[in-house]
CSV table of C-alpha atoms in Angstrom, one decimal:
chain,number,residue,atom,x,y,z
A,1,MET,CA,-15.9,12.6,-3.5
A,2,ILE,CA,-18.4,9.9,-4.1
A,3,PRO,CA,-18.0,7.2,-6.8
A,4,ALA,CA,-20.5,6.9,-9.6
A,5,ALA,CA,-23.1,4.2,-9.0
A,6,PHE,CA,-22.1,0.7,-10.0
A,7,ASP,CA,-23.3,-2.9,-9.6
A,8,TYR,CA,-21.3,-4.9,-7.0
A,9,ILE,CA,-20.5,-8.6,-7.6
A,10,VAL,CA,-18.7,-10.8,-5.0
A,11,PRO,CA,-17.9,-14.1,-6.8
A,12,ASP,CA,-17.2,-17.3,-4.9
A,13,SER,CA,-14.7,-18.6,-7.4
A,14,LEU,CA,-12.0,-17.4,-9.8
A,15,GLU,CA,-14.0,-19.0,-12.7
A,16,ALA,CA,-17.1,-17.0,-11.7
A,17,ALA,CA,-15.0,-13.8,-11.4
A,18,ALA,CA,-13.6,-14.3,-14.8
A,19,ALA,CA,-17.0,-15.0,-16.2
A,20,SER,CA,-18.4,-11.8,-14.7
A,21,LEU,CA,-15.5,-9.9,-16.1
A,22,ALA,CA,-16.1,-11.3,-19.6
A,23,ASP,CA,-19.8,-10.3,-19.3
A,24,GLY,CA,-19.0,-6.8,-18.1
A,25,GLY,CA,-16.4,-6.1,-20.7
A,26,GLU,CA,-14.6,-2.8,-20.5
A,27,ASN,CA,-17.2,-1.4,-18.2
A,28,ALA,CA,-16.3,-3.9,-15.5
A,29,LYS,CA,-13.4,-3.5,-13.0
A,30,VAL,CA,-11.9,-6.0,-10.7
A,31,MET,CA,-11.2,-5.0,-7.1
A,32,ALA,CA,-8.7,-6.4,-4.6
A,33,GLY,CA,-8.1,-4.1,-1.7
A,34,GLY,CA,-9.5,-1.1,-3.6
A,35,HIS,CA,-6.6,1.2,-2.7
A,36,SER,CA,-5.8,2.0,-6.3
A,37,LEU,CA,-9.3,1.6,-7.9
A,38,LEU,CA,-11.4,3.5,-5.3
A,39,PRO,CA,-9.3,6.7,-5.4
A,40,MET,CA,-9.8,6.7,-9.2
A,41,MET,CA,-13.5,6.1,-8.8
A,42,LYS,CA,-13.9,8.9,-6.2
A,43,LEU,CA,-12.2,11.3,-8.6
A,44,ARG,CA,-14.5,9.8,-11.3
A,45,LEU,CA,-11.4,9.1,-13.4
A,46,ALA,CA,-12.8,5.6,-13.4
A,47,GLN,CA,-16.6,5.0,-13.6
A,48,PRO,CA,-17.0,1.2,-13.9
A,49,SER,CA,-20.6,0.1,-14.2
A,50,VAL,CA,-19.7,-3.2,-12.5
A,51,VAL,CA,-17.2,-3.8,-9.7
A,52,ILE,CA,-16.1,-7.4,-9.1
A,53,ASP,CA,-14.7,-7.8,-5.6
A,54,LEU,CA,-12.3,-10.7,-5.3
A,55,LYS,CA,-12.4,-10.8,-1.4
A,56,ARG,CA,-13.9,-14.3,-1.2
A,57,LEU,CA,-11.1,-15.8,-3.2
A,58,ASP,CA,-8.9,-17.0,-0.4
A,59,SER,CA,-6.7,-19.0,-2.8
A,60,LEU,CA,-5.3,-15.6,-3.9
A,61,ARG,CA,-4.3,-14.7,-0.3
A,62,GLN,CA,-1.4,-17.1,-0.2
A,63,ILE,CA,2.4,-16.8,-0.2
A,64,GLN,CA,4.1,-20.0,-1.3
A,65,ALA,CA,7.8,-20.9,-1.9
A,66,ASP,CA,8.1,-23.8,-4.3
A,67,GLY,CA,10.3,-24.9,-7.2
A,68,GLY,CA,12.7,-22.0,-6.7
A,69,ALA,CA,10.0,-19.4,-7.0
A,70,LEU,CA,8.0,-17.4,-4.5
A,71,ARG,CA,4.4,-17.1,-5.6
A,72,ILE,CA,2.4,-14.3,-4.0
A,73,GLY,CA,-1.4,-14.2,-4.6
A,74,ALA,CA,-3.0,-11.0,-5.9
A,75,LEU,CA,-4.9,-10.4,-2.6
A,76,VAL,CA,-1.8,-10.5,-0.4
A,77,THR,CA,-1.5,-7.1,1.3
A,78,HIS,CA,1.7,-5.1,1.4
A,79,HIS,CA,1.7,-5.6,5.2
A,80,GLN,CA,1.6,-9.4,4.7
A,81,VAL,CA,4.5,-9.3,2.3
A,82,GLU,CA,6.5,-7.0,4.6
A,83,THR,CA,6.0,-9.4,7.6
A,84,SER,CA,6.0,-12.8,5.9
A,85,SER,CA,8.8,-15.1,7.1
A,86,GLU,CA,8.8,-16.8,3.7
A,87,VAL,CA,9.4,-13.6,1.9
A,88,ASN,CA,12.0,-12.3,4.4
A,89,GLU,CA,13.9,-15.6,4.1
A,90,ASN,CA,13.7,-16.1,0.4
A,91,CYS,CA,13.6,-12.6,-1.1
A,92,PRO,CA,14.1,-9.8,1.5
A,93,LEU,CA,14.0,-7.1,-1.3
A,94,LEU,CA,10.2,-7.8,-1.6
A,95,ALA,CA,9.7,-7.2,2.1
A,96,LEU,CA,11.8,-4.0,2.0
A,97,THR,CA,9.7,-2.8,-1.0
A,98,ALA,CA,6.4,-3.6,0.7
A,99,GLY,CA,7.5,-1.7,3.9
A,100,SER,CA,8.2,1.4,1.9
A,101,ILE,CA,4.7,1.7,0.4
A,102,GLY,CA,2.4,4.4,1.6
A,103,ASP,CA,1.8,4.2,5.3
A,104,PRO,CA,0.7,1.5,7.8
A,105,GLN,CA,-3.0,1.9,7.1
A,106,VAL,CA,-2.4,1.7,3.3
A,107,ARG,CA,-0.2,-1.3,3.7
A,108,ASN,CA,-2.9,-3.0,5.8
A,109,ARG,CA,-5.4,-2.8,3.0
A,110,GLY,CA,-3.6,-2.3,-0.3
A,111,THR,CA,-2.6,-5.5,-2.2
A,112,ILE,CA,0.3,-6.5,-4.4
A,113,GLY,CA,-2.0,-7.6,-7.2
A,114,GLY,CA,-4.1,-4.4,-7.2
A,115,SER,CA,-1.1,-2.2,-7.2
A,116,VAL,CA,0.7,-4.0,-10.0
A,117,VAL,CA,-2.3,-4.3,-12.3
A,118,HIS,CA,-3.1,-0.6,-11.7
A,119,GLY,CA,0.2,0.3,-13.4
A,120,ASP,CA,0.9,3.5,-11.6
A,121,PRO,CA,4.3,4.8,-13.0
A,122,ALA,CA,5.3,5.9,-9.5
A,123,ALA,CA,4.3,2.7,-7.7
A,124,ASP,CA,7.0,0.8,-5.8
A,125,TRP,CA,6.4,-2.8,-6.8
A,126,PRO,CA,7.5,-2.5,-10.4
A,127,ALA,CA,11.1,-1.6,-9.5
A,128,ALA,CA,11.6,-4.8,-7.4
A,129,LEU,CA,9.7,-7.0,-9.9
A,130,LEU,CA,11.7,-5.8,-12.8
A,131,ALA,CA,15.1,-6.1,-10.9
A,132,LEU,CA,14.2,-9.6,-9.8
A,133,GLY,CA,12.9,-10.8,-13.2
A,134,ALA,CA,9.4,-11.6,-11.9
A,135,GLU,CA,6.4,-12.7,-13.8
A,136,VAL,CA,2.7,-11.9,-13.3
A,137,THR,CA,-0.1,-14.4,-13.9
A,138,LEU,CA,-3.2,-13.3,-15.8
A,139,THR,CA,-6.3,-15.4,-15.8
A,140,SER,CA,-9.4,-15.1,-18.0
A,141,SER,CA,-12.3,-17.4,-19.0
A,142,GLY,CA,-10.0,-18.7,-21.7
A,143,GLY,CA,-7.2,-19.8,-19.4
A,144,SER,CA,-4.1,-18.4,-17.7
A,145,ARG,CA,-0.8,-17.0,-19.0
A,146,SER,CA,2.4,-15.6,-17.5
A,147,VAL,CA,3.9,-12.3,-18.6
A,148,ALA,CA,7.4,-11.1,-17.6
A,149,ALA,CA,7.4,-7.9,-15.6
A,150,GLY,CA,9.6,-6.4,-18.3
A,151,ASP,CA,6.7,-6.9,-20.8
A,152,PHE,CA,3.9,-6.1,-18.5
A,153,PHE,CA,4.2,-2.3,-17.8
A,154,LEU,CA,3.4,-0.5,-21.0
A,155,GLY,CA,2.7,3.1,-20.0
A,156,PRO,CA,1.0,5.3,-17.4
A,157,LEU,CA,-1.8,3.1,-15.9
A,158,THR,CA,-1.4,0.8,-18.9
A,159,THR,CA,-0.4,-2.8,-18.7
A,160,ALA,CA,-0.4,-5.9,-20.8
A,161,ALA,CA,-3.5,-7.2,-18.9
A,162,GLU,CA,-6.4,-7.5,-21.4
A,163,PRO,CA,-9.8,-6.1,-20.2
A,164,ASN,CA,-11.0,-9.7,-19.6
A,165,GLU,CA,-8.0,-10.8,-17.6
A,166,ILE,CA,-7.6,-10.9,-13.8
A,167,LEU,CA,-4.1,-10.6,-12.3
A,168,THR,CA,-4.1,-13.5,-10.0
A,169,GLY,CA,-0.5,-13.3,-8.6
A,170,VAL,CA,3.1,-12.6,-9.1
A,171,SER,CA,5.9,-15.2,-9.3
A,172,VAL,CA,9.4,-14.2,-8.3
A,173,PRO,CA,12.4,-16.4,-8.9
A,174,VAL,CA,14.1,-16.9,-5.5
A,175,PRO,CA,17.5,-15.2,-5.9
A,176,ALA,CA,20.5,-17.5,-5.5
A,177,ALA,CA,22.3,-17.5,-2.1
A,178,GLY,CA,24.6,-14.6,-1.8
A,179,THR,CA,22.5,-12.3,-3.9
A,180,ARG,CA,22.6,-8.7,-2.5
A,181,ALA,CA,19.6,-6.5,-3.1
A,182,THR,CA,18.2,-3.2,-2.0
A,183,TYR,CA,15.5,-0.6,-2.8
A,184,ARG,CA,16.1,3.1,-2.4
A,185,LYS,CA,13.4,5.7,-3.1
A,186,VAL,CA,12.9,9.4,-2.8
A,187,LYS,CA,9.3,9.6,-1.8
A,188,GLN,CA,6.6,12.2,-2.2
A,189,LYS,CA,6.0,13.1,1.5
A,190,ALA,CA,2.3,13.1,1.7
A,191,SER,CA,1.4,10.1,-0.5
A,192,GLY,CA,4.6,8.0,-0.1
A,193,PHE,CA,4.7,7.4,-3.9
A,194,ALA,CA,8.1,7.2,-5.5
A,195,ILE,CA,9.4,10.4,-7.0
A,196,VAL,CA,12.2,8.0,-8.0
A,197,GLY,CA,12.7,4.4,-6.8
A,198,ILE,CA,15.6,2.2,-7.7
A,199,ALA,CA,15.8,-1.5,-6.9
A,200,VAL,CA,19.1,-3.3,-7.4
A,201,CYS,CA,19.7,-7.0,-7.3
A,202,LEU,CA,23.4,-8.0,-7.5
A,203,ARG,CA,25.4,-11.3,-7.6
A,204,THR,CA,29.2,-11.2,-7.2
A,205,ASP,CA,32.1,-13.5,-7.4
A,206,GLY,CA,34.9,-11.8,-5.5
A,207,ASP,CA,34.9,-8.3,-6.8
A,208,THR,CA,33.3,-9.2,-10.1
A,209,CYS,CA,29.6,-8.7,-10.8
A,210,THR,CA,28.3,-11.9,-12.3
A,211,ASP,CA,24.6,-10.8,-12.6
A,212,VAL,CA,22.6,-7.7,-11.9
A,213,GLY,CA,19.1,-6.4,-12.2
A,214,ILE,CA,18.2,-2.7,-11.9
A,215,GLY,CA,14.5,-1.7,-11.8
A,216,VAL,CA,13.5,2.0,-12.0
A,217,THR,CA,10.1,3.5,-11.1
A,218,GLY,CA,8.9,7.0,-10.8
A,219,LEU,CA,11.4,8.4,-13.4
A,220,ALA,CA,9.3,7.9,-16.5
A,221,GLY,CA,5.8,7.2,-17.6
A,222,THR,CA,6.6,3.5,-17.6
A,223,PRO,CA,8.7,1.7,-15.0
A,224,PHE,CA,11.6,0.0,-16.7
A,225,ARG,CA,14.7,-2.2,-16.4
A,226,ALA,CA,17.8,-0.2,-16.8
A,227,THR,CA,19.7,-2.5,-19.1
A,228,ALA,CA,22.3,0.0,-20.3
A,229,ALA,CA,23.3,0.6,-16.7
A,230,GLU,CA,23.3,-3.2,-16.0
A,231,ASP,CA,25.7,-3.7,-18.9
A,232,GLN,CA,28.2,-1.3,-17.3
A,233,LEU,CA,28.4,-3.8,-14.3
A,234,ARG,CA,27.8,-7.3,-15.6
A,235,GLY,CA,31.1,-9.2,-15.8
A,236,LYS,CA,33.1,-6.3,-14.5
A,237,ALA,CA,34.9,-5.5,-11.4
A,238,LEU,CA,32.7,-3.4,-9.1
A,239,THR,CA,35.0,-0.4,-8.8
A,240,ALA,CA,33.9,3.1,-7.9
A,241,ASP,CA,34.3,4.0,-11.6
A,242,ALA,CA,32.1,1.1,-12.8
A,243,VAL,CA,29.4,2.1,-10.3
A,244,ALA,CA,29.6,5.7,-11.5
A,245,ALA,CA,29.5,4.6,-15.2
A,246,ALA,CA,26.4,2.5,-14.5
A,247,ALA,CA,24.6,5.3,-12.6
A,248,ALA,CA,25.4,7.7,-15.5
A,249,GLN,CA,23.5,5.4,-17.8
A,250,VAL,CA,20.3,5.0,-15.8
A,251,ALA,CA,18.4,8.1,-17.2
A,252,GLU,CA,20.1,8.2,-20.6
A,253,GLY,CA,17.5,8.4,-23.4
A,254,VAL,CA,14.6,8.4,-20.8
A,255,ASP,CA,11.8,10.8,-21.3
A,256,ALA,CA,11.7,11.8,-17.6
A,257,LEU,CA,8.5,12.9,-16.0
A,258,GLY,CA,8.2,16.4,-14.6
A,259,ASP,CA,5.5,17.6,-12.2
A,260,ILE,CA,5.0,19.9,-9.2
A,261,HIS,CA,7.1,17.5,-7.0
A,262,ALA,CA,10.2,17.3,-9.3
A,263,SER,CA,11.2,18.4,-12.7
A,264,GLY,CA,12.4,15.8,-15.3
A,265,GLU,CA,15.9,17.1,-14.9
A,266,PHE,CA,15.8,16.7,-11.1
A,267,ARG,CA,14.2,13.3,-11.4
A,268,SER,CA,17.0,12.2,-13.7
A,269,HIS,CA,19.6,13.5,-11.2
A,270,LEU,CA,17.9,11.6,-8.4
A,271,ALA,CA,17.8,8.4,-10.5
A,272,ARG,CA,21.6,8.6,-11.1
A,273,LEU,CA,22.4,9.5,-7.5
A,274,ASN,CA,20.2,6.7,-6.0
A,275,THR,CA,21.4,4.1,-8.5
A,276,ALA,CA,25.0,4.7,-7.4
A,277,ARG,CA,23.9,4.7,-3.7
A,278,ALA,CA,21.7,1.6,-4.1
A,279,ILE,CA,24.5,-0.4,-5.7
A,280,GLN,CA,26.8,0.7,-2.9
A,281,ASP,CA,24.2,-0.1,-0.3
A,282,ALA,CA,23.7,-3.6,-1.8
A,283,LEU,CA,27.5,-4.2,-1.7
A,284,ASP,CA,27.8,-2.9,1.8
A,285,GLY,CA,24.7,-4.7,3.1
B,1,MET,CA,-33.0,4.4,-6.4
B,2,ALA,CA,-29.9,2.6,-7.4
B,3,ASN,CA,-29.5,-1.1,-6.4
B,4,THR,CA,-28.5,-1.9,-2.9
B,5,THR,CA,-26.6,-4.6,-1.1
B,6,LYS,CA,-27.3,-6.0,2.3
B,7,ILE,CA,-24.4,-5.8,4.8
B,8,GLU,CA,-24.0,-7.2,8.3
B,9,VAL,CA,-21.2,-5.5,10.3
B,10,ARG,CA,-20.3,-5.4,14.0
B,11,VAL,CA,-19.5,-1.8,14.9
B,12,ASN,CA,-18.0,-1.3,18.3
B,13,GLY,CA,-19.4,-4.6,19.4
B,14,VAL,CA,-22.9,-3.9,18.2
B,15,GLY,CA,-24.3,-6.0,15.3
B,16,ARG,CA,-25.7,-3.8,12.5
B,17,THR,CA,-27.6,-4.7,9.3
B,18,ALA,CA,-28.1,-2.3,6.5
B,19,GLU,CA,-29.2,-2.0,2.9
B,20,VAL,CA,-26.6,0.2,1.3
B,21,GLN,CA,-25.6,1.4,-2.2
B,22,PRO,CA,-22.4,-0.3,-3.2
B,23,ARG,CA,-20.8,3.1,-3.7
B,24,LEU,CA,-21.3,4.2,0.0
B,25,LEU,CA,-17.9,4.8,1.6
B,26,LEU,CA,-17.3,3.2,5.0
B,27,VAL,CA,-16.7,6.6,6.5
B,28,HIS,CA,-20.1,7.8,5.3
B,29,TYR,CA,-21.8,4.7,6.6
B,30,LEU,CA,-20.2,5.3,10.0
B,31,ARG,CA,-21.0,9.0,10.2
B,32,ASP,CA,-24.2,9.4,8.2
B,33,VAL,CA,-26.0,6.1,8.7
B,34,LEU,CA,-24.8,5.1,12.2
B,35,GLY,CA,-24.2,8.7,13.5
B,36,LEU,CA,-20.7,7.8,14.7
B,37,THR,CA,-19.2,11.2,13.9
B,38,GLY,CA,-16.0,10.7,15.9
B,39,THR,CA,-14.4,9.4,12.7
B,40,HIS,CA,-13.5,12.5,10.7
B,41,ILE,CA,-13.3,13.2,7.0
B,42,GLY,CA,-10.1,15.1,6.1
B,43,CYS,CA,-8.5,14.8,2.8
B,44,GLU,CA,-10.7,12.1,1.3
B,45,THR,CA,-7.6,10.9,-0.7
B,46,SER,CA,-6.2,8.3,1.8
B,47,LEU,CA,-3.4,10.6,2.8
B,48,CYS,CA,-4.3,12.4,6.1
B,49,GLY,CA,-5.5,9.5,8.2
B,50,ALA,CA,-8.3,11.5,10.0
B,51,CYS,CA,-10.8,8.7,9.0
B,52,THR,CA,-8.7,5.8,10.5
B,53,VAL,CA,-10.7,3.0,12.0
B,54,MET,CA,-9.9,-0.6,12.8
B,55,VAL,CA,-11.3,-3.4,10.5
B,56,ASP,CA,-10.8,-6.9,12.0
B,57,GLY,CA,-8.1,-5.4,14.2
B,58,ALA,CA,-6.1,-3.6,11.5
B,59,ALA,CA,-6.0,0.2,11.1
B,60,VAL,CA,-7.4,1.3,7.8
B,61,LYS,CA,-8.5,4.6,6.1
B,62,SER,CA,-12.3,4.5,6.0
B,63,CYS,CA,-12.5,7.0,3.2
B,64,THR,CA,-10.9,4.5,0.9
B,65,LEU,CA,-13.1,1.5,1.7
B,66,LEU,CA,-16.6,0.8,0.6
B,67,ALA,CA,-19.1,-0.2,3.3
B,68,VAL,CA,-19.9,-3.4,1.3
B,69,GLN,CA,-16.2,-4.4,1.5
B,70,VAL,CA,-16.5,-4.7,5.3
B,71,ASP,CA,-19.6,-6.9,5.2
B,72,GLY,CA,-19.0,-9.6,7.8
B,73,CYS,CA,-16.2,-7.7,9.5
B,74,GLU,CA,-15.7,-6.2,13.0
B,75,VAL,CA,-15.2,-2.4,12.9
B,76,GLN,CA,-14.0,-0.3,15.8
B,77,THR,CA,-14.1,3.5,15.8
B,78,ILE,CA,-12.8,6.1,18.2
B,79,GLU,CA,-16.2,5.8,20.1
B,80,SER,CA,-15.1,2.3,21.2
B,81,LEU,CA,-12.3,3.5,23.4
B,82,ALA,CA,-13.7,5.3,26.4
B,83,THR,CA,-15.9,3.4,28.9
B,84,ASP,CA,-18.1,4.4,31.7
B,85,ASP,CA,-15.0,4.2,33.9
B,86,GLY,CA,-13.2,6.9,31.9
B,87,LEU,CA,-11.0,7.6,29.0
B,88,HIS,CA,-8.7,5.0,27.4
B,89,PRO,CA,-5.0,5.5,28.3
B,90,ILE,CA,-4.3,6.7,24.8
B,91,GLN,CA,-7.0,9.4,25.1
B,92,GLU,CA,-5.7,10.3,28.6
B,93,ALA,CA,-2.2,10.6,27.2
B,94,PHE,CA,-3.2,12.9,24.3
B,95,TRP,CA,-5.0,15.1,26.9
B,96,ASP,CA,-2.1,15.1,29.4
B,97,CYS,CA,0.6,15.8,26.8
B,98,HIS,CA,-1.3,18.3,24.8
B,99,GLY,CA,-1.2,16.0,21.8
B,100,LEU,CA,-3.8,18.0,20.0
B,101,GLN,CA,-4.8,21.6,19.4
B,102,CYS,CA,-7.9,21.7,17.2
B,103,GLY,CA,-8.5,18.0,17.6
B,104,PHE,CA,-9.6,17.2,14.0
B,105,CYS,CA,-6.8,14.7,13.4
B,106,THR,CA,-7.0,13.2,16.9
B,107,PRO,CA,-9.5,10.3,16.4
B,108,GLY,CA,-7.3,9.1,13.5
B,109,MET,CA,-4.1,9.6,15.5
B,110,ILE,CA,-5.5,7.7,18.4
B,111,MET,CA,-6.7,4.7,16.3
B,112,ALA,CA,-3.3,4.6,14.5
B,113,THR,CA,-1.6,4.7,17.9
B,114,ARG,CA,-3.8,1.9,19.0
B,115,GLN,CA,-2.6,-0.3,16.1
B,116,LEU,CA,1.0,0.8,16.7
B,117,LEU,CA,1.0,-0.1,20.4
B,118,GLN,CA,-0.7,-3.5,19.7
B,119,GLU,CA,2.2,-4.5,17.5
B,120,ASN,CA,4.9,-2.7,19.4
B,121,PRO,CA,4.2,-2.0,23.1
B,122,SER,CA,7.5,-0.1,23.6
B,123,PRO,CA,8.1,1.9,20.5
B,124,SER,CA,11.1,4.3,20.1
B,125,GLU,CA,10.5,7.8,19.0
B,126,GLU,CA,11.5,6.9,15.5
B,127,GLU,CA,9.2,3.9,15.5
B,128,ILE,CA,6.3,6.2,16.7
B,129,ARG,CA,7.0,8.7,13.9
B,130,HIS,CA,7.2,5.9,11.4
B,131,GLY,CA,4.0,4.2,12.8
B,132,LEU,CA,2.1,7.5,12.5
B,133,GLU,CA,3.3,8.3,9.0
B,134,GLY,CA,-0.2,7.9,7.7
B,135,ASN,CA,-1.6,10.6,9.9
B,136,ILE,CA,-1.2,14.3,9.3
B,137,CYS,CA,-1.7,17.0,12.0
B,138,ARG,CA,-1.8,20.7,10.9
B,139,CYS,CA,-1.7,22.3,14.3
B,140,THR,CA,0.7,21.0,17.0
B,141,GLY,CA,3.7,19.8,15.2
B,142,TYR,CA,4.3,16.2,16.2
B,143,LYS,CA,6.4,16.5,19.3
B,144,HIS,CA,3.5,16.4,21.7
B,145,ILE,CA,1.9,13.6,19.8
B,146,VAL,CA,5.0,11.5,20.1
B,147,ASP,CA,5.1,12.4,23.9
B,148,ALA,CA,1.5,11.2,24.2
B,149,VAL,CA,2.2,7.9,22.5
B,150,GLN,CA,5.2,7.3,24.8
B,151,GLN,CA,3.1,8.1,27.9
B,152,ALA,CA,0.3,5.9,26.6
B,153,ALA,CA,2.7,3.0,26.0
B,154,GLU,CA,4.0,3.4,29.6
B,155,GLN,CA,0.5,3.5,31.1
B,156,MET,CA,-0.7,0.5,29.1
B,157,LYS,CA,2.3,-1.6,30.1
B,158,ALA,CA,1.8,-0.6,33.7
B,159,GLY,CA,-1.9,-1.5,33.5
B,160,THR,CA,-1.3,-5.1,32.2
């Protein structure tokens, strides 16, 4: 499995990278760690004529906590997120998610930016980013814009990033003190991708849920925020009945994916089961 | 011939310079250009871990890296472990504990073990299984591999 030939560009600045991407148009692809793009190129599902490697853009390797947000550069590896003290202190759900991706070798090389912009419907990051209400930053020659995670994932391998835009980072609002969060996934054994992954982020006042975010990946062609399930919890007492009612909603009206690993019916079952368990884990944790 | 890019890499402590096509995978550079055939090609889809090498001290799957991506980096392969004085303690342990049968996955297992023991010199059985999650063996079952990693950990601690 050898990729088709391409021209290789290693820009020294984000401006130069954006200019190269504008020049290359739809035939150009941006590479961070390469762990989503290269497998596609080896299978010739992607045959870019130009690959723009961002590896010299050290400004995209940083994790910063400021102004109530955690900003993670596109080139930050899953391993760095997993082990970052800033992430573990401010938003442990992100570290938990990072540690569940692939395997140690993949986490050493794969990046948050590369994974998110690839838009794989079974990737882990979307669940956490949706549950946390994160934004992604997109940069082109024309400037930068932010897009909410809920508006970013549009379909299998399809995102709101335009062909001339580079995903430069994600920004996650730091959850208020006392927020409880967790990520549960049923993974495909060999690849580690999520057959179903559920991220839950909960705030409570006594027994009452004051706010909640539930992000779902793997279940459908597009990762999504389970708003109907959230509505069963928000403002209500977190009784076993309320948790069950929320879980029952998570796959309602969803066109569930079926493949050799799990039928749509089984995926829906796993989503309901793991939503209930994730809420309980968050409460117990 | 398609365009080429010049790379400079240190492989097992030796400086190397090459003109390569950008699409050349690191594992093919190591095996076909440098003749370092200890790094194996298994699944080619970043699942099996047979191609594991270290790049700047971190274990990675060399089937999912371009040679041009490691320009300026330090690469270590399985060939870097044994010295004239003998096998590396991890290699010794895989031999002693029968941590291999056909041996195809072994270079990758050993490089992943090396990374694991760097980060955690005294891993539990569960930590070993988790740390080797990216490596697949089709012969032995994993019991003897876990035994080998535990023996290697003991040997390496005793040796320091």
